Structure formats: structure tokens, C-alpha cells
Short mmCIF file of C-alpha atoms and ligand atoms in Angstrom, two decimals:
data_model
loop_
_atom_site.label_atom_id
_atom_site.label_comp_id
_atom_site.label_asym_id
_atom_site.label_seq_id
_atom_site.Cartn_x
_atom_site.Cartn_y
_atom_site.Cartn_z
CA UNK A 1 105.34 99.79 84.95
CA UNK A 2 102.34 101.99 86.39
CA UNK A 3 103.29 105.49 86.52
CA UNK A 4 101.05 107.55 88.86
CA UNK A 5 103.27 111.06 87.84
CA UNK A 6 101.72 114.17 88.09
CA UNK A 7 98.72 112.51 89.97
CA UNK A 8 97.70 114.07 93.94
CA UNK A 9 96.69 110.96 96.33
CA UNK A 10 95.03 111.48 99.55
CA UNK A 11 95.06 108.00 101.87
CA UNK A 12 93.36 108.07 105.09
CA UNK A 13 95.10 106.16 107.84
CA UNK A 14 98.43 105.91 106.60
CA UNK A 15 99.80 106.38 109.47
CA UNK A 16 100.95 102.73 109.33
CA UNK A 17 99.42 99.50 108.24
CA UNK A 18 97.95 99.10 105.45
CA UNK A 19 97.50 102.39 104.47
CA UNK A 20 101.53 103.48 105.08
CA UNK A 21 102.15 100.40 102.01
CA UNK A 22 99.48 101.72 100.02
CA UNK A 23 101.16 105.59 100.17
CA UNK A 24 104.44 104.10 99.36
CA UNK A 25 103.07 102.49 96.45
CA UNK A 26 101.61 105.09 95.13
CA UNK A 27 104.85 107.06 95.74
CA UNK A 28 106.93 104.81 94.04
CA UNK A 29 104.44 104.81 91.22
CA UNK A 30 105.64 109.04 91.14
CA UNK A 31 102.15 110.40 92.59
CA UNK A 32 101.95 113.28 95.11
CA UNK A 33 101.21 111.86 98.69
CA UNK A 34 99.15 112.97 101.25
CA UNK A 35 99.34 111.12 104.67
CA UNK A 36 96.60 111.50 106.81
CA UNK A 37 96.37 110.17 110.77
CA UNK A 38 93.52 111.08 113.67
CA UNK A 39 95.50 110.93 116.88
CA UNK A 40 97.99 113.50 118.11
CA UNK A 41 100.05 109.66 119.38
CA UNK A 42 100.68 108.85 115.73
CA UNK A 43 102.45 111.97 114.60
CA UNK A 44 105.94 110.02 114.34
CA UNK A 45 104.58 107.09 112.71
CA UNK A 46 103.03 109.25 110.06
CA UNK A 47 106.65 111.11 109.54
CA UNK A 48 108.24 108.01 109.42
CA UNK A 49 106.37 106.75 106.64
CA UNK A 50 106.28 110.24 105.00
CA UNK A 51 110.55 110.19 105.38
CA UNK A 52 110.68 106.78 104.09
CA UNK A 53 108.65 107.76 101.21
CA UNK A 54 111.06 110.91 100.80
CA UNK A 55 114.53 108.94 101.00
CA UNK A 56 112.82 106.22 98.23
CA UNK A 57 112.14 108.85 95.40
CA UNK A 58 112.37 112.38 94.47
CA UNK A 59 109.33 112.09 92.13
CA UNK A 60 106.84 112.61 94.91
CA UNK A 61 106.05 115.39 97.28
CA UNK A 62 104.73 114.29 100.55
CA UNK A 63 102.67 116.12 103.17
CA UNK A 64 101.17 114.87 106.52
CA UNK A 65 97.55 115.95 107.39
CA UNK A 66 96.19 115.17 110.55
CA UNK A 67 92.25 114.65 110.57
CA UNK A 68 89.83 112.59 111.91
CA UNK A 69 87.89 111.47 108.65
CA UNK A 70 84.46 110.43 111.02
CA UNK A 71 84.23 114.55 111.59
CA UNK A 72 83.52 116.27 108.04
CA UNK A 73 84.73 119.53 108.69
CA UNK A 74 87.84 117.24 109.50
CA UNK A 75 87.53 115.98 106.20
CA UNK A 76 87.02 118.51 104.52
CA UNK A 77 90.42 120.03 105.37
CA UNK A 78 91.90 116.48 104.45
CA UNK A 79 90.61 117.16 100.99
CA UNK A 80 91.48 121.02 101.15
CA UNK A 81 95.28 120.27 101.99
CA UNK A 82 95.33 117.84 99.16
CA UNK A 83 94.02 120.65 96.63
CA UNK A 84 95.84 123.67 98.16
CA UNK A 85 99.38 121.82 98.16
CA UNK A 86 99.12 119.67 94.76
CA UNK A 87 95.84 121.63 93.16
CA UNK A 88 94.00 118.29 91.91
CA UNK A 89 92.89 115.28 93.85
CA UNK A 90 92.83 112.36 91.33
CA UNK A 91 93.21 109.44 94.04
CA UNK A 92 91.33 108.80 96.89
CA UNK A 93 91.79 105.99 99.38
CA UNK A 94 89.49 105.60 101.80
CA UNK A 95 91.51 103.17 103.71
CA UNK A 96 91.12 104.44 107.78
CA UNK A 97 89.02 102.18 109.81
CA UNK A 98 88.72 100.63 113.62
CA UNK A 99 87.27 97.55 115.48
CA UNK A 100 85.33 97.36 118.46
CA UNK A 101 84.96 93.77 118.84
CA UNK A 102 82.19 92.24 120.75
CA UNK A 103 79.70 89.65 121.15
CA UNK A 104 76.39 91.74 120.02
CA UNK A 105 75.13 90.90 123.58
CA UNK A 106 77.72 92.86 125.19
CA UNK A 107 78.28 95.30 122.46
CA UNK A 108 77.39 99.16 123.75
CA UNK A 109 75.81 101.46 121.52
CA UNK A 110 79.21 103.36 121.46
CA UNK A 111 81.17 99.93 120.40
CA UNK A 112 78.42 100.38 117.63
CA UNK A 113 77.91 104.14 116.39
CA UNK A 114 82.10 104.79 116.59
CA UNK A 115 83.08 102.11 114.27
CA UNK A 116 79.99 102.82 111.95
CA UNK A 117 80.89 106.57 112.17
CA UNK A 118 84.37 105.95 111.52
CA UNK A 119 84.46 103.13 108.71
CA UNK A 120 81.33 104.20 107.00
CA UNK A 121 81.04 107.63 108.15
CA UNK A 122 84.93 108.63 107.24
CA UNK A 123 84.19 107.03 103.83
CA UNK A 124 81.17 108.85 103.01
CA UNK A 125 82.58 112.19 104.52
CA UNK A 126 86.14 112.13 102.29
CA UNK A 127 84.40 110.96 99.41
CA UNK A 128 81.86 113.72 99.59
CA UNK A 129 84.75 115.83 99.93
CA UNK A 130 86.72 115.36 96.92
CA UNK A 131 84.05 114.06 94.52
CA UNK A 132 82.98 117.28 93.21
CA UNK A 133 86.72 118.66 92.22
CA UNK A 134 87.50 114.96 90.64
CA UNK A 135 83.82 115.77 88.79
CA UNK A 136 85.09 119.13 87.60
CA UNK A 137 88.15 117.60 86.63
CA UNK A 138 86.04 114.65 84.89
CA UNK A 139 88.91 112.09 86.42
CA UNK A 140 89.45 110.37 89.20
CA UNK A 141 89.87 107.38 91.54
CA UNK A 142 88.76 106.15 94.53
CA UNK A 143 88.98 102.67 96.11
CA UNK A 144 87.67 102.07 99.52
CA UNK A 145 88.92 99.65 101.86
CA UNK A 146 85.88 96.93 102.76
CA UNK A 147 86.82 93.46 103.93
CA UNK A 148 86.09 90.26 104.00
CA UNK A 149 84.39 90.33 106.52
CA UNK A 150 81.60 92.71 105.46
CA UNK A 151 80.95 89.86 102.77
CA UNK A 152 81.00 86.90 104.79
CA UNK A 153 80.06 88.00 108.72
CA UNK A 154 82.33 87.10 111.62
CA UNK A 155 80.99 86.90 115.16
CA UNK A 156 81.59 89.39 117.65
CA UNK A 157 82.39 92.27 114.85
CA UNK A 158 78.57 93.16 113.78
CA UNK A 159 79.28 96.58 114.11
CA UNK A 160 82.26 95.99 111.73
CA UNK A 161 80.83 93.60 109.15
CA UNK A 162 77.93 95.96 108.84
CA UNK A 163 80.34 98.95 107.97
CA UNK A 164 82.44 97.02 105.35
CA UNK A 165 78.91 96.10 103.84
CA UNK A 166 77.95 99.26 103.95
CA UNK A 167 80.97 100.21 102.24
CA UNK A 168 80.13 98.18 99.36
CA UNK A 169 76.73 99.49 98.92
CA UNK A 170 78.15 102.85 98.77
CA UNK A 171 80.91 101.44 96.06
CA UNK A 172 78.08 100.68 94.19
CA UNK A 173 76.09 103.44 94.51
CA UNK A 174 78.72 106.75 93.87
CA UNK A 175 80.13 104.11 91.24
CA UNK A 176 76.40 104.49 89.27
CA UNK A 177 76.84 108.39 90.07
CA UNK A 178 80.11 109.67 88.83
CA UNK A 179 80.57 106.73 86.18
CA UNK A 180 79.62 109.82 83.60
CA UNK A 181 82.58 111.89 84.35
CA UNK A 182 85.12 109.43 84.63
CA UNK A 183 85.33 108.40 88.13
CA UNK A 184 85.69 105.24 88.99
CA UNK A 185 84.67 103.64 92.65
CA UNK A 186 86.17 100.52 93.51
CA UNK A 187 86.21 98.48 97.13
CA UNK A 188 89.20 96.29 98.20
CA UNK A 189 87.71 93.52 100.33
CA UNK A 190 91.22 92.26 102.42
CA UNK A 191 91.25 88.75 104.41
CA UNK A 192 93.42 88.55 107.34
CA UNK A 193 96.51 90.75 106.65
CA UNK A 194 99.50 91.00 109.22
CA UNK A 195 98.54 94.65 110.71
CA UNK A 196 98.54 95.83 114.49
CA UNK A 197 94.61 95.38 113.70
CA UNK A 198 95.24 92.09 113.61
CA UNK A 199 97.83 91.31 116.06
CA UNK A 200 95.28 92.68 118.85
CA UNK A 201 93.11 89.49 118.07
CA UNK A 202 93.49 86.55 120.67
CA UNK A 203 95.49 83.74 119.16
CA UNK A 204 92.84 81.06 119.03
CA UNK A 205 90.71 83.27 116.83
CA UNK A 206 93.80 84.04 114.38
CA UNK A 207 94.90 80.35 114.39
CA UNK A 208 91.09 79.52 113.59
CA UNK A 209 91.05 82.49 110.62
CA UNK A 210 94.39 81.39 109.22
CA UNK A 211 93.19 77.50 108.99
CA UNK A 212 90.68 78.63 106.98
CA UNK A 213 92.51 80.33 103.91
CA UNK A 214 93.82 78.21 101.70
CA UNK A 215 97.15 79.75 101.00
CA UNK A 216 97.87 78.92 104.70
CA UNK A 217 99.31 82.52 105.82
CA UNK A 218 98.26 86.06 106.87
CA UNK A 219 98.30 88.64 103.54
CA UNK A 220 101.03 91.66 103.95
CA UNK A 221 100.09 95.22 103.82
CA UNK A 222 102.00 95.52 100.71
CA UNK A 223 100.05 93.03 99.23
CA UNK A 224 96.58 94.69 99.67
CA UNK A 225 98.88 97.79 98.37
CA UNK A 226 99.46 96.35 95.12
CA UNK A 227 95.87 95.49 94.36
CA UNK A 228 94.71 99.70 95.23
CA UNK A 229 98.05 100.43 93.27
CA UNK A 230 96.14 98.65 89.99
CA UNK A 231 92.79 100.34 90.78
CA UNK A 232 94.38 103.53 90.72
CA UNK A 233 96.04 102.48 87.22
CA UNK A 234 95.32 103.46 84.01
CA UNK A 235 95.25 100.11 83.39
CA UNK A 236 91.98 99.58 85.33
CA UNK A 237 90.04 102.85 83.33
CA UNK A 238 87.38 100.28 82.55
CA UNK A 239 86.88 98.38 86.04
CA UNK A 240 84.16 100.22 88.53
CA UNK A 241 81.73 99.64 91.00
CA UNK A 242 83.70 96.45 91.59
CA UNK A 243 84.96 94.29 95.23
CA UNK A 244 88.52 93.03 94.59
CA UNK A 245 88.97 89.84 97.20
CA UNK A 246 92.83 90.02 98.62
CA UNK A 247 92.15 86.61 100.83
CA UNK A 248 95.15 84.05 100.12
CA UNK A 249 91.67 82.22 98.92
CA UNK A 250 89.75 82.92 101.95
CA UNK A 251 86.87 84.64 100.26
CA UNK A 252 86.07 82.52 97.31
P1 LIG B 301 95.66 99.78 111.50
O1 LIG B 301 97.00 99.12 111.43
O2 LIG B 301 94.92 99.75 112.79
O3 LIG B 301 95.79 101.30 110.99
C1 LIG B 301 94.66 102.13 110.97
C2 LIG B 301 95.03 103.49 110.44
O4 LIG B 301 93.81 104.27 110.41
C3 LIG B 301 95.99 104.26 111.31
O5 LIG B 301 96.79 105.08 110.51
C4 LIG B 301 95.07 105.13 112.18
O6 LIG B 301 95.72 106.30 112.66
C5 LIG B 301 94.00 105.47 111.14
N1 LIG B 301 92.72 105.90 111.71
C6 LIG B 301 91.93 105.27 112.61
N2 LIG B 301 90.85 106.01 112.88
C7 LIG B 301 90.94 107.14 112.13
C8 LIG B 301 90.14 108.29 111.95
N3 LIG B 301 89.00 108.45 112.63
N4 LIG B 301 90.54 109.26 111.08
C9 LIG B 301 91.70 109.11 110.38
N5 LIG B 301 92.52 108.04 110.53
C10 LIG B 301 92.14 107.07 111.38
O7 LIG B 301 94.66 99.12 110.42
P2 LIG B 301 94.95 98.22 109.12
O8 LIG B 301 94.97 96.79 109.53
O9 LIG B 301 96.10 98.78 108.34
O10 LIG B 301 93.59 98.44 108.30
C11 LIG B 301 93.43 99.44 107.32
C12 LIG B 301 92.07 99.27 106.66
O11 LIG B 301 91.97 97.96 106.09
C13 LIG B 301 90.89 99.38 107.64
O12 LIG B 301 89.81 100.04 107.01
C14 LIG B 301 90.54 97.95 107.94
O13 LIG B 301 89.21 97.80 108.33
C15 LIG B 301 90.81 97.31 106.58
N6 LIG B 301 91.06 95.87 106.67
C16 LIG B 301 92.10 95.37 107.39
C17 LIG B 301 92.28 94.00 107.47
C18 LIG B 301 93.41 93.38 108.25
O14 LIG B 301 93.45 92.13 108.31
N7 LIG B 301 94.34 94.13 108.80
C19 LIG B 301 91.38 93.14 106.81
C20 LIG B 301 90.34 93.67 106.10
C21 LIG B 301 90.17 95.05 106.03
P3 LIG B 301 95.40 106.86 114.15
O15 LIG B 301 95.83 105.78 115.09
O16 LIG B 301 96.13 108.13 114.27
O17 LIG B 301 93.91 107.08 114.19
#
């Protein structure tokens, strides 16, 4: 049984998706939650998942933070609620992320910069946020969400492909860093996983994606959930700089 007690989480975009099952994990694991959303429209999502978490267990404080993680004064204040309300940060998930799907032909320079800025830019900005306090604290975790898809390419998402694999460079790279004070910097690289990311995709390019992975069905959020719940584990102390594939066999 993992047992995350005593431990302060901050996961970006848990609003719902991917990153609501990965704070509910964590908060059934006993860790301090904070859930973080951008837009004003997602307020009573990010209650919802903050109530649920509150009705499943009394171990865990929860607080909601709204930011947008591509602004690092935003951030910042993420990280700053974190450490004012629970006074460590020992988990960070950098989990928030968009698409702006097109063709590169028709892509604008917007479609581009936003989802670079958000993916890549949120990462680096939350990261830089909360890496010195898990340095004074020599401890800490933080798993960023890449996908597939930043491994492999997919036409019409350059913009997003080029994030996740920028994502894994950085991985690599703050991995190297803070490996001396016992950090560790993992990526998750998720296939296609039943999201409302997902369910905006037309349904020939879905049916196409899900022919491909051999386990023959979308992933659930609460399956990408359990992988970041094992990252943030003891029992992963000696795993970093690492890409764990959550495909159903699509990425192998
Ligand atoms: P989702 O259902 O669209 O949820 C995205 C979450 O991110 C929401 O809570 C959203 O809240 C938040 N968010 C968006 N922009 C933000 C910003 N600038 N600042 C803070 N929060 C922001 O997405 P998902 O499918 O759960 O995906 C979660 C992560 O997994 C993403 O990084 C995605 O790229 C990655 N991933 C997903 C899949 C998949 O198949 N679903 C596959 C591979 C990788 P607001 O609406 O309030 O902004």
C-alpha cells in the first residue's frame, strides 16, 4: 500500500481529466492536495473533484488554486499556496496541457506559441517554481505529463508533439540537475486515454488511433493515475530521468 501521508502535492489541471484521477490518487494515498485550474468556467469542476476528494478520506486537506501555469507570476502563486497552506511541496505534477490541432499548413503562429507556452512553458514555469524549496528540503518529486505523441509524431499536432518532446528533454535535463539532492524527474508518456481532450477528436481519427493499440481500447484517467501514483512512491526512490509509456501497447 503506498502511503503519500504527510506529503503536499501540487497538480496542474486537475480540474478534471486526467489530472482530477491523479489528485484523487494521491489523496487516497493520504497526501495534501492542491487543485489547480486556469479558467474562471472550471471553478465547479475543480470543487467537485476537491469535494469528492473530501467525502473519500479525512487524511488529506484539499485546496483549489486557480492559475494559469503558462504565466509565471501565475505559477509562482501555484507554488506559494502549496507552501503557505501545507509548508513543503514534495510532489509536483505537471500534468496541464492543450491542443491546437492543425495541419502545419494551416497552423497560425498562435495555434503554435499557445500550446508551446502552455505545455512546455507551464512545465518549465511550475517546476522552476518549486524546485528550489524541494532542493532545500533535499526531497522531492515531480513527473510531467508528455505523451505519446511527442515520441512518435502525429499529423496535424506539430505544435503538440514538439511540446511533449520538449517535455522529455527537460525530464532529462532537471533530472541530471537535482539528482544530487534527491529529486527525482520523471515523464509519463499517455496513449489515447478517454478525456474531453480526446472526445473533441473526429471519429475517424479515434477509430484509426484505437486500431492501432494492441489492447484494442482507449486508457482511463485513472489508469495514467496509477502510473504518477508509483513515481511519486517511495517505491520508485531509484527511478529518474525516465518516460513511463501508458499505451494499452501503442508505444512499444
Ligand atoms: P483535459 O481533460 O483537457 O484537462 C486539461 C486540464 O488542464 C483542465 O483541468 C484544464 O483546466 C487545465 N489547463 C489547461 N490549460 C491550463 C493552464 N494554462 N493553466 C492551468 N491549467 C490549465 O486534458 P487531459 O486529457 O486530462 O490531459 C491531461 C494531460 O495529459 C495533458 O498534458 C495532455 O497533453 C496529456 N495527455 C493526454 C492524453 C489523452 O489521451 N487524453 C494523451 C497523452 C497525454 P482549465 O479548463 O480551467 O484550463
Amino acid at each position: 500500500m503506498i502511503d503519500l501521508t504527510g506529503k503536499a502535492a501540487v497538480v496542474t489541471g486537475s480540474s478534471r481529466g486526467i489530472g482530477a484521477a491523479v489528485a484523487r490518487r494521491l489523496a487516497e494515498a493520504g497526501a495534501d492536495l492542491v487543485i489547480n485550474h486556469s479558467r474562471k468556467e472550471s471553478r465547479d469542476e475543480a470543487e467537485a473533484v476537491a469535494e469528492s476528494i473530501s467525502a473519500q478520506t479525512e487524511r488529506s486537506r484539499v485546496i483549489i488554486s486557480q492559475a494559469d501555469v503558462s504565466q509565471a507570476e501565475e505559477a509562482q502563486n501555484l507554488i506559494r499556496s502549496c507552501l503557505h497552506e501545507f509548508e513543503s511541496i514534495d510532489i509536483l505534477v505537471n500534468n496541464a496541457g492543450i491542443t491546437r490541432d492543425r495541419l502545419l499548413i494551416r497552423m497560425k503562429e498562435e495555434d503554435w506559441h499557445e500550446t508551446l507556452r502552455v505545455n512546455l512553458g507551464g512545465t518549465f514555469n511550475c517546476s522552476k517554481a518549486a524546485v528550489r524549496t524541494m532542493m532545500k528540503q533535499r526531497s522531492g518529486r515531480i513527473i510531467n505529463l508528455s505523451s505519446i505523441i511527442g515520441l512518435i509524431g502525429n499529423a496535424g499536432q506539430a505544435n503538440y508533439a514538439a511540446s511533449k518532446s520538449g517535455i522529455v528533454g527537460f525530464t532529462k535535463s532537471l533530472a541530471r540537475e537535482v539528482a544530487g539532492r534527491n529529486i527525482t524527474v520523471n515523464a509519463v508518456a499517455p496513449g489515447f486515454i478517454a478525456t474531453e481532450m480526446t472526445a473533441e477528436m473526429p471519429e475517424k481519427i479515434k477509430e484509426e488511433m484505437l486500431s492501432r493499440v494492441p489492447l484494442k481500447r482507449a486508457g482511463e484517467a485513472e489508469e495514467v493515475a496509477d502510473a504518477i501514483l508509483f513515481l511519486a512512491s517511495e517505491g520508485a526512490a531509484y527511478i529518474t530521468g525516465e518516460v513511463l509509456k501508458v499505451t494499452g501497447g501503442l508505444g512499444m
